[in-house]
Coordinates of C-alpha atoms in Angstrom, one line a residue:
Chain I
M1 CA 0.0 0.0 0.0
N2 CA 1.6 3.3 -1.0
T3 CA 1.3 6.5 0.9
S4 CA -1.6 8.0 -0.9
T5 CA -3.7 4.9 -0.7
L6 CA -2.8 4.7 3.0
V7 CA -3.9 8.2 3.5
R8 CA -7.2 7.7 1.8
H9 CA -7.8 4.4 3.6
T10 CA -7.2 6.2 7.0
L11 CA -9.5 8.9 6.0
R12 CA -12.3 6.5 5.1
A13 CA -11.8 4.6 8.3
S14 CA -12.1 7.9 10.2
G15 CA -15.4 8.6 8.5
R16 CA -14.1 11.8 6.8
R17 CA -15.2 12.7 3.3
V18 CA -12.5 11.9 0.8
T19 CA -12.4 15.1 -1.2
T20 CA -10.0 13.8 -3.8
C21 CA -12.6 11.4 -5.2
R22 CA -15.7 13.6 -5.1
P23 CA -15.4 15.6 -8.3
Y24 CA -14.7 12.5 -10.4
V25 CA -18.1 11.1 -10.1
G26 CA -21.0 11.8 -12.4
T27 CA -19.5 14.8 -14.3
Q28 CA -18.6 15.1 -17.9
F29 CA -15.3 13.9 -19.1
S30 CA -13.7 17.3 -19.6
R31 CA -14.8 18.4 -16.1
R32 CA -14.0 15.2 -14.2
L33 CA -10.3 15.5 -14.9
A34 CA -9.9 19.2 -14.5
S35 CA -7.8 20.5 -11.6
T36 CA -6.2 23.7 -10.4
L37 CA -2.4 23.7 -10.0
A38 CA -1.4 26.0 -7.1
L39 CA 2.3 27.0 -7.1
F40 CA 3.7 27.1 -3.6
E41 CA 6.9 29.0 -2.7
Q42 CA 9.5 27.6 -0.4
R43 CA 12.7 28.8 1.2
D44 CA 15.3 26.5 2.6
G45 CA 12.9 23.6 2.9
K46 CA 10.2 25.7 4.6
L47 CA 6.8 26.3 3.0
Q48 CA 6.0 30.0 2.7
S49 CA 2.8 31.1 4.3
S50 CA 1.6 32.6 1.0
A51 CA 0.6 29.0 0.1
Q52 CA -2.5 29.5 2.3
N53 CA -3.6 32.5 0.3
V54 CA -3.0 30.7 -3.0
V55 CA -5.1 27.7 -1.8
T56 CA -8.0 30.0 -0.8
A57 CA -8.0 31.5 -4.3
A58 CA -7.5 28.1 -6.0
K59 CA -10.5 26.6 -4.1
K60 CA -12.8 29.4 -5.5
L61 CA -12.2 28.0 -9.0
G62 CA -14.2 24.9 -8.1
N63 CA -11.8 22.1 -9.2
P64 CA -9.6 19.9 -7.0
V65 CA -6.5 21.8 -5.9
V66 CA -3.1 20.3 -6.6
G67 CA -0.2 22.0 -5.0
F68 CA 3.2 22.1 -6.7
V69 CA 6.6 22.7 -5.1
A70 CA 10.1 22.2 -6.3
G71 CA 13.5 22.6 -4.6
K72 CA 16.2 20.8 -2.7
A73 CA 13.9 19.5 0.1
A74 CA 10.7 19.6 -1.8
K75 CA 9.4 16.4 -0.3
E76 CA 9.5 17.9 3.2
V77 CA 7.8 21.0 1.9
A78 CA 5.2 18.9 0.2
E79 CA 4.5 17.3 3.6
Q80 CA 3.9 20.7 5.1
A81 CA 1.7 21.8 2.2
A82 CA -0.4 18.6 2.3
K83 CA -1.7 19.7 5.7
I84 CA -3.3 22.9 4.3
E85 CA -7.1 22.6 4.4
G86 CA -8.5 22.3 0.9
V87 CA -5.4 20.9 -0.8
D88 CA -6.3 17.6 -2.5
K89 CA -2.9 16.5 -3.8
V90 CA 0.7 17.9 -3.7
V91 CA 3.2 17.3 -6.5
Y92 CA 6.8 17.8 -5.6
V93 CA 10.1 17.8 -7.6
A94 CA 13.1 17.3 -5.3
N95 CA 16.0 18.7 -7.2
E96 CA 18.4 21.4 -6.0
A97 CA 18.4 23.0 -9.4
Y98 CA 15.0 24.5 -8.7
E99 CA 15.9 25.7 -5.2
K100 CA 16.0 29.4 -6.1
G101 CA 13.0 29.3 -8.3
L102 CA 14.9 30.6 -11.4
P103 CA 12.2 31.1 -14.1
E104 CA 14.4 29.7 -16.9
S105 CA 14.2 26.2 -15.4
Y106 CA 11.2 26.5 -13.1
A107 CA 8.7 27.7 -15.8
P108 CA 9.3 24.7 -18.1
L109 CA 9.2 22.4 -15.1
V110 CA 5.7 23.6 -14.2
A111 CA 4.7 23.3 -17.8
E112 CA 5.9 19.7 -17.8
N113 CA 3.8 19.0 -14.7
A114 CA 0.7 20.9 -15.9
A115 CA -0.9 18.1 -17.9
D116 CA -4.0 18.5 -20.1
D117 CA -6.2 18.1 -17.1
V118 CA -5.0 21.3 -15.5
S119 CA -7.6 24.0 -16.1
H120 CA -6.0 26.8 -14.0
I121 CA -2.5 27.6 -12.6
V122 CA -2.4 30.0 -9.6
S123 CA 0.5 31.7 -8.0
M124 CA 1.1 34.6 -5.7
H125 CA 1.7 38.0 -7.3
S126 CA 5.1 38.0 -5.6
A127 CA 8.6 38.3 -6.9
F128 CA 8.6 34.6 -7.6
G129 CA 5.1 34.6 -9.2
K130 CA 5.9 37.7 -11.3
N131 CA 9.1 36.0 -12.6
V132 CA 7.8 32.5 -13.3
M133 CA 4.2 32.9 -14.3
P134 CA 4.5 35.1 -17.4
R135 CA 7.3 33.0 -18.7
L136 CA 5.1 29.9 -18.2
A137 CA 2.2 31.7 -19.8
A138 CA 4.3 32.4 -22.9
I139 CA 5.4 28.7 -23.0
L140 CA 1.7 27.6 -22.8
D141 CA 0.5 30.4 -25.1
V142 CA -1.8 31.9 -22.6
Q143 CA -2.6 35.5 -21.7
Q144 CA -2.0 35.6 -17.9
V145 CA -4.2 37.6 -15.6
S146 CA -2.1 39.5 -13.0
D147 CA -2.8 40.6 -9.4
V148 CA -6.3 39.1 -9.2
I149 CA -8.3 40.5 -6.3
S150 CA -11.5 38.5 -6.9
I151 CA -12.6 35.4 -8.7
E152 CA -16.1 35.7 -10.1
S153 CA -16.2 32.4 -11.9
A154 CA -13.9 29.9 -13.5
D155 CA -13.2 32.3 -16.3
T156 CA -13.9 35.7 -14.9
F157 CA -11.5 37.6 -12.7
V158 CA -11.2 41.1 -11.2
R159 CA -8.0 43.0 -11.1
P160 CA -6.9 46.6 -10.4
I161 CA -5.4 48.7 -13.2
Y162 CA -4.0 52.2 -13.2
A163 CA -2.5 51.9 -9.7
G164 CA -5.8 50.8 -8.3
N165 CA -7.7 53.8 -9.7
A166 CA -9.8 51.5 -11.8
I167 CA -11.0 47.9 -11.3
A168 CA -11.3 45.7 -14.4
T169 CA -13.4 42.6 -14.7
V170 CA -12.0 40.4 -17.4
Q171 CA -13.1 37.1 -19.0
S172 CA -10.5 34.8 -20.3
S173 CA -11.0 32.7 -23.4
D174 CA -7.8 30.7 -23.0
P175 CA -8.0 26.9 -22.5
K176 CA -5.8 27.2 -19.4
K177 CA -6.1 30.1 -17.1
L178 CA -3.0 31.5 -15.4
L179 CA -3.5 33.8 -12.5
T180 CA -1.3 35.6 -10.1
I181 CA -3.3 36.6 -7.0
R182 CA -3.0 39.5 -4.6
G183 CA -2.5 37.7 -1.3
T184 CA -4.2 40.3 0.9
A185 CA -7.4 39.9 -1.1
F186 CA -7.8 36.2 -0.2
G187 CA -7.9 34.8 3.3
N188 CA -5.6 32.1 4.7
A189 CA -6.7 28.6 4.2
P190 CA -6.3 26.9 7.6
A191 CA -3.0 25.0 7.9
G192 CA -2.6 21.8 9.9
S193 CA -5.6 19.6 9.5
G194 CA -5.6 18.5 5.8
A195 CA -4.1 15.3 4.6
A196 CA -3.5 15.5 0.9
E197 CA -2.0 12.8 -1.2
I198 CA 1.7 13.4 -2.0
V199 CA 3.2 12.4 -5.3
E200 CA 6.5 12.9 -7.1
G201 CA 6.3 15.1 -10.2
K202 CA 8.0 14.7 -13.5
D203 CA 11.5 16.2 -13.9
S204 CA 13.2 16.4 -17.3
K205 CA 16.1 18.3 -15.5
H206 CA 15.5 21.7 -17.1
Q207 CA 18.4 24.0 -17.3
G208 CA 18.5 27.7 -17.7
S209 CA 21.2 30.0 -18.9
V210 CA 21.1 32.2 -15.8
E211 CA 22.7 31.3 -12.5
W212 CA 21.9 32.5 -9.0
V213 CA 24.9 34.3 -7.5
E214 CA 23.8 35.6 -4.1
E215 CA 21.0 37.3 -2.2
N216 CA 20.9 40.1 0.3
L217 CA 17.7 39.9 2.4
T218 CA 16.7 42.3 5.2
L219 CA 16.3 40.2 8.3
S220 CA 14.3 41.5 11.2
D221 CA 12.3 40.3 14.1
R222 CA 9.4 42.5 13.1
P223 CA 6.4 41.0 11.4
D224 CA 6.5 40.6 7.6
L225 CA 5.3 43.6 5.8
D226 CA 3.0 41.6 3.5
T227 CA 1.1 39.8 6.3
A228 CA 1.4 42.1 9.3
S229 CA -1.8 43.1 11.0
K230 CA -0.4 46.5 11.8
V231 CA 1.9 48.6 9.6
V232 CA 3.5 51.9 10.4
S233 CA 4.9 53.7 7.4
G234 CA 7.2 56.7 7.1
G235 CA 7.7 59.3 4.3
R236 CA 9.7 62.3 3.2
G237 CA 8.5 64.2 6.3
L238 CA 11.0 62.2 8.4
K239 CA 13.8 64.2 6.7
D240 CA 16.6 61.6 7.0
K241 CA 17.6 58.0 7.7
E242 CA 18.5 58.8 11.3
N243 CA 15.1 60.3 12.1
F244 CA 13.4 57.5 10.2
E245 CA 15.0 54.9 12.5
K246 CA 14.8 57.0 15.7
I247 CA 11.1 57.6 15.2
M248 CA 9.6 54.7 13.2
I249 CA 11.3 51.8 15.0
P250 CA 10.1 52.6 18.5
L251 CA 6.6 53.3 17.1
A252 CA 6.5 50.0 15.3
D253 CA 7.8 48.2 18.4
S254 CA 5.2 49.8 20.6
I255 CA 2.3 48.1 18.8
G256 CA 4.2 45.1 17.2
A257 CA 3.8 46.6 13.7
A258 CA 5.8 46.1 10.5
I259 CA 7.6 49.1 9.0
G260 CA 6.8 50.4 5.6
A261 CA 7.9 53.5 3.6
S262 CA 6.9 55.8 0.8
R263 CA 8.8 55.9 -2.4
A264 CA 10.2 59.3 -1.4
A265 CA 11.6 57.8 1.8
V266 CA 13.2 54.9 -0.1
D267 CA 14.6 57.1 -2.9
S268 CA 16.2 59.4 -0.3
G269 CA 17.8 56.4 1.4
F270 CA 15.8 56.6 4.6
A271 CA 14.6 53.0 4.3
D272 CA 15.4 49.8 2.3
N273 CA 13.7 49.4 -1.1
S274 CA 12.0 46.2 0.0
L275 CA 9.9 48.3 2.5
Q276 CA 8.3 50.4 -0.2
V277 CA 4.5 50.4 -0.2
G278 CA 2.8 51.4 -3.4
Q279 CA 2.0 50.6 -7.0
T280 CA 5.5 49.5 -7.7
G281 CA 6.3 48.2 -4.2
K282 CA 4.4 46.1 -1.8
V283 CA 0.6 46.1 -1.6
V284 CA -0.6 45.8 2.0
A285 CA -4.0 45.6 3.6
P286 CA -3.5 45.4 7.4
E287 CA -6.0 46.1 10.2
L288 CA -4.2 49.3 10.9
Y289 CA -2.1 51.4 8.6
L290 CA -0.5 54.4 10.3
S291 CA 1.2 56.8 8.0
V292 CA 3.7 59.3 9.2
G293 CA 4.9 62.2 7.1
I294 CA 3.4 60.8 3.9
S295 CA 1.5 63.1 1.6
G296 CA -0.5 60.3 -0.1
A297 CA 0.4 60.4 -3.8
I298 CA -1.8 58.1 -5.9
Q299 CA 1.1 55.6 -6.4
H300 CA 1.4 55.3 -2.6
L301 CA -2.4 55.0 -2.0
A302 CA -2.4 52.1 -4.5
G303 CA -0.4 50.1 -2.0
M304 CA -2.4 50.7 1.1
K305 CA -5.9 51.9 0.5
D306 CA -7.5 48.6 1.2
S307 CA -6.3 48.7 4.8
K308 CA -9.1 48.3 7.3
V309 CA -8.3 51.5 9.3
I310 CA -6.0 54.2 8.0
A311 CA -4.5 56.8 10.4
A312 CA -2.3 59.7 9.3
I313 CA 0.0 62.1 11.0
N314 CA 1.0 65.0 8.8
K315 CA 1.7 68.7 9.3
D316 CA 0.0 69.7 6.1
P317 CA -3.8 69.8 6.6
D318 CA -4.3 69.6 2.8
A319 CA -2.3 66.5 2.3
P320 CA -4.2 64.0 0.1
I321 CA -3.7 61.3 2.7
F322 CA -6.3 62.9 4.9
Q323 CA -9.0 62.2 2.2
V324 CA -8.6 58.5 2.8
A325 CA -7.6 58.4 6.4
D326 CA -10.2 57.3 9.0
V327 CA -8.5 59.4 11.5
G328 CA -6.1 62.2 10.9
L329 CA -3.9 64.3 13.1
V330 CA -2.4 67.5 11.8
A331 CA 0.7 67.9 13.8
D332 CA 4.5 68.0 13.7
L333 CA 5.5 64.4 13.6
F334 CA 8.7 65.0 15.5
K335 CA 6.5 65.9 18.5
A336 CA 3.4 63.9 18.0
V337 CA 5.0 60.5 17.1
P338 CA 7.3 60.2 20.2
E339 CA 4.3 61.2 22.4
L340 CA 2.1 58.6 20.6
T341 CA 4.9 56.0 21.1
E342 CA 5.1 56.7 24.8
K343 CA 1.3 56.5 25.3
L344 CA 1.0 53.3 23.3
K345 CA 3.6 51.6 25.4
K346 CA 1.5 52.0 28.4
Chain G
M1 CA 33.8 41.7 -25.0
S2 CA 30.7 41.1 -27.1
T3 CA 29.0 43.8 -28.9
L4 CA 25.5 44.7 -27.8
R5 CA 22.6 45.2 -30.1
I6 CA 19.9 46.6 -27.8
L7 CA 16.2 46.7 -28.2
V8 CA 14.2 49.1 -26.0
P9 CA 10.4 48.7 -26.1
V10 CA 8.6 51.9 -24.9
K11 CA 5.0 52.5 -24.2
R12 CA 2.9 55.6 -24.3
V13 CA 0.7 55.8 -21.2
I14 CA -1.4 58.3 -19.3
D15 CA 1.0 60.5 -17.3
Y16 CA 1.8 59.1 -13.9
A17 CA 0.6 62.3 -12.1
V18 CA -2.8 62.2 -13.7
K19 CA -5.7 60.6 -11.8
P20 CA -7.4 58.3 -14.2
R21 CA -11.2 58.4 -14.6
V22 CA -13.4 55.6 -15.7
N23 CA -15.6 56.5 -18.7
K24 CA -19.4 56.7 -18.4
S25 CA -20.1 53.5 -20.2
Q26 CA -17.7 51.7 -17.8
T27 CA -15.7 50.1 -20.6
A28 CA -12.4 51.7 -20.0
V29 CA -10.4 54.5 -18.5
E30 CA -11.0 57.9 -20.3
I31 CA -7.9 58.6 -22.4
A32 CA -9.1 61.3 -24.8
G33 CA -7.7 64.7 -23.9
V34 CA -5.6 63.3 -21.1
K35 CA -1.8 64.0 -20.8
H36 CA 0.3 61.1 -21.9
S37 CA 4.0 60.4 -21.5
M38 CA 6.5 57.6 -21.8
N39 CA 5.9 54.9 -19.2
P40 CA 8.3 55.8 -16.3
F41 CA 9.9 52.4 -16.3
D42 CA 10.7 52.6 -20.0
E43 CA 12.6 55.9 -19.4
L44 CA 14.8 53.9 -17.1
S45 CA 15.3 51.3 -19.9
V46 CA 16.3 53.9 -22.4
E47 CA 18.7 55.6 -19.9
E48 CA 20.3 52.2 -19.0
S49 CA 20.9 51.4 -22.6
V50 CA 22.6 54.8 -23.2
R51 CA 24.6 54.4 -20.0
L52 CA 25.9 51.0 -21.2
R53 CA 27.2 52.7 -24.3
E54 CA 28.8 55.5 -22.2
K55 CA 30.4 53.1 -19.7
H56 CA 32.1 50.9 -22.3
T57 CA 34.0 51.5 -25.5
P58 CA 31.9 53.1 -28.2
K59 CA 32.0 49.9 -30.1
T60 CA 30.5 47.8 -27.3
V61 CA 27.0 49.0 -28.0
E62 CA 26.5 48.6 -31.8
D63 CA 23.1 50.2 -31.8
I64 CA 20.1 51.0 -29.7
L65 CA 16.8 50.4 -31.3
A66 CA 13.6 51.7 -29.7
I67 CA 10.2 50.3 -30.5
S68 CA 6.7 51.2 -29.6
I69 CA 3.5 49.4 -30.5
G70 CA 0.7 51.9 -30.2
P71 CA -1.5 54.7 -31.7
P72 CA -0.1 57.4 -34.1
K73 CA 1.0 59.5 -31.1
A74 CA 3.3 56.8 -29.9
A75 CA 5.7 58.3 -32.5
D76 CA 6.2 61.2 -30.0
T77 CA 7.3 58.7 -27.4
L78 CA 9.8 57.2 -29.8
R79 CA 11.2 60.7 -30.6
T80 CA 11.7 61.2 -26.9
A81 CA 13.6 57.9 -26.7
M82 CA 15.8 58.9 -29.6
A83 CA 16.4 62.4 -28.0
M84 CA 17.6 60.5 -24.9
G85 CA 20.1 58.6 -27.0
C86 CA 18.4 55.7 -29.0
D87 CA 19.8 55.5 -32.5
R88 CA 16.6 54.6 -34.4
S89 CA 13.1 53.3 -33.9
I90 CA 10.3 51.2 -35.2
H91 CA 6.7 52.3 -34.7
V92 CA 4.2 49.5 -35.0
E93 CA 1.1 51.6 -35.5
V94 CA -2.2 50.3 -34.1
P95 CA -5.5 52.3 -34.2
E96 CA -6.3 54.4 -31.1
K97 CA -9.0 52.5 -29.1
D98 CA -10.1 51.7 -25.6
E99 CA -8.6 48.2 -25.5
M100 CA -4.9 47.9 -25.6
L101 CA -2.9 45.0 -26.9
E102 CA -2.1 42.4 -24.4
P103 CA 1.4 41.6 -23.1
L104 CA 1.4 38.2 -25.0
Q105 CA 0.7 39.9 -28.3
V106 CA 3.3 42.6 -27.6
A107 CA 5.9 39.9 -26.6
K108 CA 5.2 38.1 -29.9
V109 CA 5.8 41.2 -32.0
L110 CA 9.0 41.9 -30.0
K111 CA 10.2 38.4 -30.6
E112 CA 9.9 38.8 -34.4
V113 CA 11.7 42.2 -34.2
V114 CA 14.5 40.7 -32.0
E115 CA 15.0 37.9 -34.6
K116 CA 14.8 40.2 -37.7
E117 CA 17.0 42.9 -36.2
G118 CA 19.6 40.5 -34.6
R119 CA 19.2 41.9 -31.1
N120 CA 21.0 40.3 -28.2
L121 CA 19.8 42.4 -25.3
V122 CA 16.3 43.6 -24.6
I123 CA 15.7 46.1 -21.8
L124 CA 12.1 46.7 -20.8
G125 CA 10.3 48.4 -18.0
K126 CA 9.2 46.0 -15.2
Q127 CA 5.6 47.1 -15.7
S128 CA 3.5 49.7 -17.5
I129 CA 1.7 52.0 -15.1
D130 CA -1.7 51.7 -16.9
D131 CA -2.2 47.9 -17.2
D132 CA 0.1 47.0 -14.3
S133 CA 0.5 43.5 -15.6
S134 CA 4.3 43.0 -15.2
Q135 CA 4.4 40.3 -17.9
T136 CA 5.9 41.4 -21.2
G137 CA 9.6 41.0 -20.5
Q138 CA 9.2 37.6 -19.0
M139 CA 6.9 36.5 -21.8
L140 CA 9.4 37.7 -24.4
A141 CA 12.2 35.8 -22.6
G142 CA 10.0 32.7 -22.5
L143 CA 9.2 32.9 -26.3
L144 CA 12.9 33.4 -27.2
G145 CA 14.2 30.9 -24.7
W146 CA 16.5 33.5 -23.3
G147 CA 17.6 34.3 -19.7
Q148 CA 15.7 36.9 -17.8
A149 CA 16.5 39.3 -15.0
C150 CA 13.5 41.2 -13.8
G151 CA 13.3 44.3 -11.6
A152 CA 17.0 45.2 -12.1
S153 CA 18.5 47.8 -9.8
E154 CA 22.1 47.3 -11.2
V155 CA 23.3 45.9 -14.5
V156 CA 26.9 45.1 -15.1
L157 CA 28.3 43.9 -18.4
D158 CA 31.3 41.6 -18.1
G159 CA 32.3 40.2 -21.4
E160 CA 29.7 37.8 -22.6
Y161 CA 27.9 38.0 -19.2
L162 CA 25.4 40.3 -17.5
K163 CA 25.4 40.4 -13.8
V164 CA 22.2 41.8 -12.6
T165 CA 21.0 42.8 -9.1
K166 CA 17.3 42.3 -8.9
E167 CA 14.8 43.8 -6.4
V168 CA 12.9 40.9 -4.8
D169 CA 10.7 40.5 -1.8
G170 CA 12.7 41.2 1.3
G171 CA 15.8 42.5 -0.4
T172 CA 17.9 41.9 -3.5
E173 CA 19.1 38.9 -5.5
V174 CA 22.0 38.8 -7.9
V175 CA 21.9 36.6 -11.0
K176 CA 24.4 36.1 -13.8
G177 CA 23.5 35.2 -17.3
K178 CA 25.1 34.8 -20.6
L179 CA 23.9 37.0 -23.5
P180 CA 21.4 37.1 -25.2
M181 CA 19.2 38.2 -22.3
V182 CA 16.1 40.1 -21.3
V183 CA 16.3 42.6 -18.5
T184 CA 13.4 44.6 -16.9
T185 CA 14.0 47.8 -15.0
D186 CA 13.2 48.7 -11.4
L187 CA 12.8 52.4 -10.4
R188 CA 16.1 52.0 -8.4
L189 CA 18.2 51.4 -11.6
N190 CA 19.0 54.9 -12.6
E191 CA 17.9 58.5 -12.9
P192 CA 16.8 59.1 -16.5
R193 CA 18.2 62.2 -18.2
Y194 CA 16.2 65.0 -19.7
A195 CA 16.5 65.3 -23.4
S196 CA 18.3 68.6 -24.3
L197 CA 17.0 70.8 -27.0
P198 CA 19.8 70.1 -29.4
N199 CA 19.2 66.4 -28.9
I200 CA 15.5 66.8 -29.5
M201 CA 16.4 68.5 -32.8
K202 CA 18.8 65.8 -33.7
A203 CA 16.2 63.1 -32.9
K204 CA 13.9 64.5 -35.6
K205 CA 16.5 63.4 -38.2
K206 CA 16.9 59.9 -36.8
K207 CA 15.2 57.0 -38.6
L208 CA 11.6 56.1 -37.5
E209 CA 10.3 53.1 -39.4
K210 CA 6.6 52.5 -39.6
K211 CA 5.2 49.1 -39.4
K212 CA 1.7 47.5 -39.0
L213 CA 0.5 44.7 -36.8
E214 CA -0.2 42.8 -40.0
D215 CA 3.5 42.7 -40.7
F216 CA 3.9 40.3 -37.8
Q217 CA 2.4 36.9 -37.2
V218 CA 0.2 38.2 -34.4
R219 CA -3.5 38.0 -34.1
A220 CA -5.2 41.2 -33.1
E221 CA -7.9 39.7 -31.0
N222 CA -7.4 39.8 -27.3
R223 CA -7.6 36.7 -25.1
L224 CA -9.1 38.6 -22.3
K225 CA -12.4 40.3 -22.7
N226 CA -13.0 43.5 -20.7
L227 CA -16.5 42.9 -19.2
K228 CA -16.4 46.2 -17.3
V229 CA -14.2 48.8 -15.8
T230 CA -15.4 50.5 -12.6
E231 CA -14.1 53.0 -10.1
P232 CA -13.0 51.4 -6.9
P233 CA -15.3 52.0 -3.9
P234 CA -14.5 55.4 -2.6
R235 CA -12.9 55.7 0.8
Q236 CA -14.3 58.5 3.0
G237 CA -11.9 60.3 5.2
G238 CA -13.1 60.0 8.8
G239 CA -12.1 63.5 9.9
K240 CA -9.4 64.9 12.0
V241 CA -8.6 64.8 15.7
D242 CA -6.9 67.5 17.7
N243 CA -4.2 65.7 19.6
V244 CA -2.4 62.4 20.2
D245 CA -5.0 61.4 22.9
G246 CA -7.8 61.9 20.4
L247 CA -5.9 59.8 17.9
I248 CA -5.5 56.9 20.3
S249 CA -9.1 57.0 21.5
K250 CA -10.4 57.1 17.9
L251 CA -8.2 54.1 17.0
K252 CA -9.5 52.2 20.0
E253 CA -13.1 53.1 19.0
L254 CA -12.4 51.8 15.5
G255 CA -11.0 48.6 17.0
A256 CA -7.6 49.1 15.4
L257 CA -5.7 49.1 18.8

C-alpha cells in the first residue's frame, strides 16, 4: 500500500469525506479530470505562508486543488503543504536545481507537470510569481491575468489597473487560465488539518542560462510587511535616515507593527527598497495602517488603501492622505509620534 | 567583449501624475484629452541602454533600437527615446481605441523584431503603469528561450555575461546570465536624463520606421475580454482629531488598537 492509498484508507476509516474522489463522479469527461495547479513558494525547505492565500484563491475555481513545489527539500515542503485545508494533492520535484525558483528552469518544469487536465494555474503575485508565471504563460501560449483580487467564476476575474484607480473585470478565453493573485485579497486557508496525497512530479532536468549568485535579504524580528496586521509607514517628512529609524522603529515596536515606507523615503535612502509600499512596491492591507509624514500620492495609495483602518499624521492639513484616512492628526510628527509611542507603550 | 545590439520597447501611457477616470459606459479609462507620457519604467530602460554605451568603449554598443506598438501619437514617445540617445526606432502603429494590446501579443511582436534585427539584449520596464501586468519582458524571454532578469537595480556587463542585481521580496538577489538576455528595470536602476533641445532637434532626423501589426504573425484579437471597468469603492476620510490622545481613542473606537 503506497502513501496516498494509505492516507485515503485512513481517511475513510475515520469517516471523513475523501475530497480527492468527489469531483470525479457523475460529471462530464472534460470536467471530471480538471484540476487547479497551485504554485507554492519555499525557502530553505520551509513552505512560505503565502501558500495558504493561494489555496484559498484556488479553491474558488471549483476544481480539485493540486499543490506544486520544487526545490532541494521539496518532499518535506510537500508534507507541510499537504496539511493545508483544501489541498487535494501535492506534486513535488526534489532537485536542488530548482531551489532558487529561477524562471528559466522553473517555468518549463511547471509546464511539464501541468498536464492537459490542469484548467488553472495559480500563484502569488510576488517576486517569484511575477518571474515564473508570465514565462510559463508564454510557453503555454496563454494571456495571464495579473494581481487578481476577486474570482467571479472559473473564467472571470477582477483586477486593479492604473495603480488601483480602476477595477477591471476580465473574462479569459484561454483553454488554461493562469492567475497571479493578490494575497491580501484572499484569506488564509487553515493549515494543519488537511491530509492530501503526495506524489512525485516529472522532472526532465530543465536548465537555464542564468545562474543564481547571491541574495541580500533584510532580516528583522518585526512582522513581515505583507502579512502584518499593523503597519506603520514613514515618508519624506522624516527628513533623514537617522530620524526615520529613531522615530519609526520605537513606534513599530510599541504596537508590534511592520515598517513600511513611501517611495520618497526609499529614494532618499531613509529605508530599504523592500519596504516600499505602493503601486511599484508592496501592496498591504493590514488592520491598521499608520502613515507618518506621507502626503499620499496616488502611487502610494495604490499600495495601502484597502487597509481596514488608516490613520495619518502630517503637518499639512491639505495632504491628500487625509482624504482617505479614517483618522487624521495635523501635527509636527517630531513631537506627535514620540508622544504617541510613549502613550501606546502603556 | 561582445557587442550589444539593444532593443528598448517603450509604451505611451497616461502620465503618472494624472488621476485616471473611468468612462461613463464603464468600458475603459478615459484617455481622450488626457496628458500622456513615456511609461516611467521605460525611461529607465532607455537611460540604462545609453549608459551601457557611455560606460564601455563606443564599439561595445553597436546600436540601440527603440520600438513602440501603439496609436499614431506613440511616435512622439519614440522621438523622446531617440532624443535621450536611442539611434533609431520602429513604430508598429495600431489604431487608437479603448482596448490595448495584451502583453502576450506585444511579446510576440517583439520576438519577431528581435530575430529580424539581430538583437542580443532587450531592456524593458518591469511594468506599465496603466495595465500594471508586469508580464511582457518575462513572456518575451520565454518565447525566445533567453535568460531573464526582472526588476533590475544594477546591470553590469562583463564580457559575454550580464550580472544583474534584482529587487525581490525582502531585499535583493544577484543573478548572472550569458547574453542574449532580457532585462526589466526597477525604479532604483538609474535617474533618467532629460533630453536637451539640441538632442531633441537631432532626434527628428533619426530614422523612424513605420510598421503595421499585419507585418507580424500576431492575431489582433485579445484573449481577455473586458467585461467592465469601474471606479474602486471610494474611501471616505473620517475627519481629524486635535491631539495624540484623540488619535488613540479614535483608533480604539475603530478597533484598530
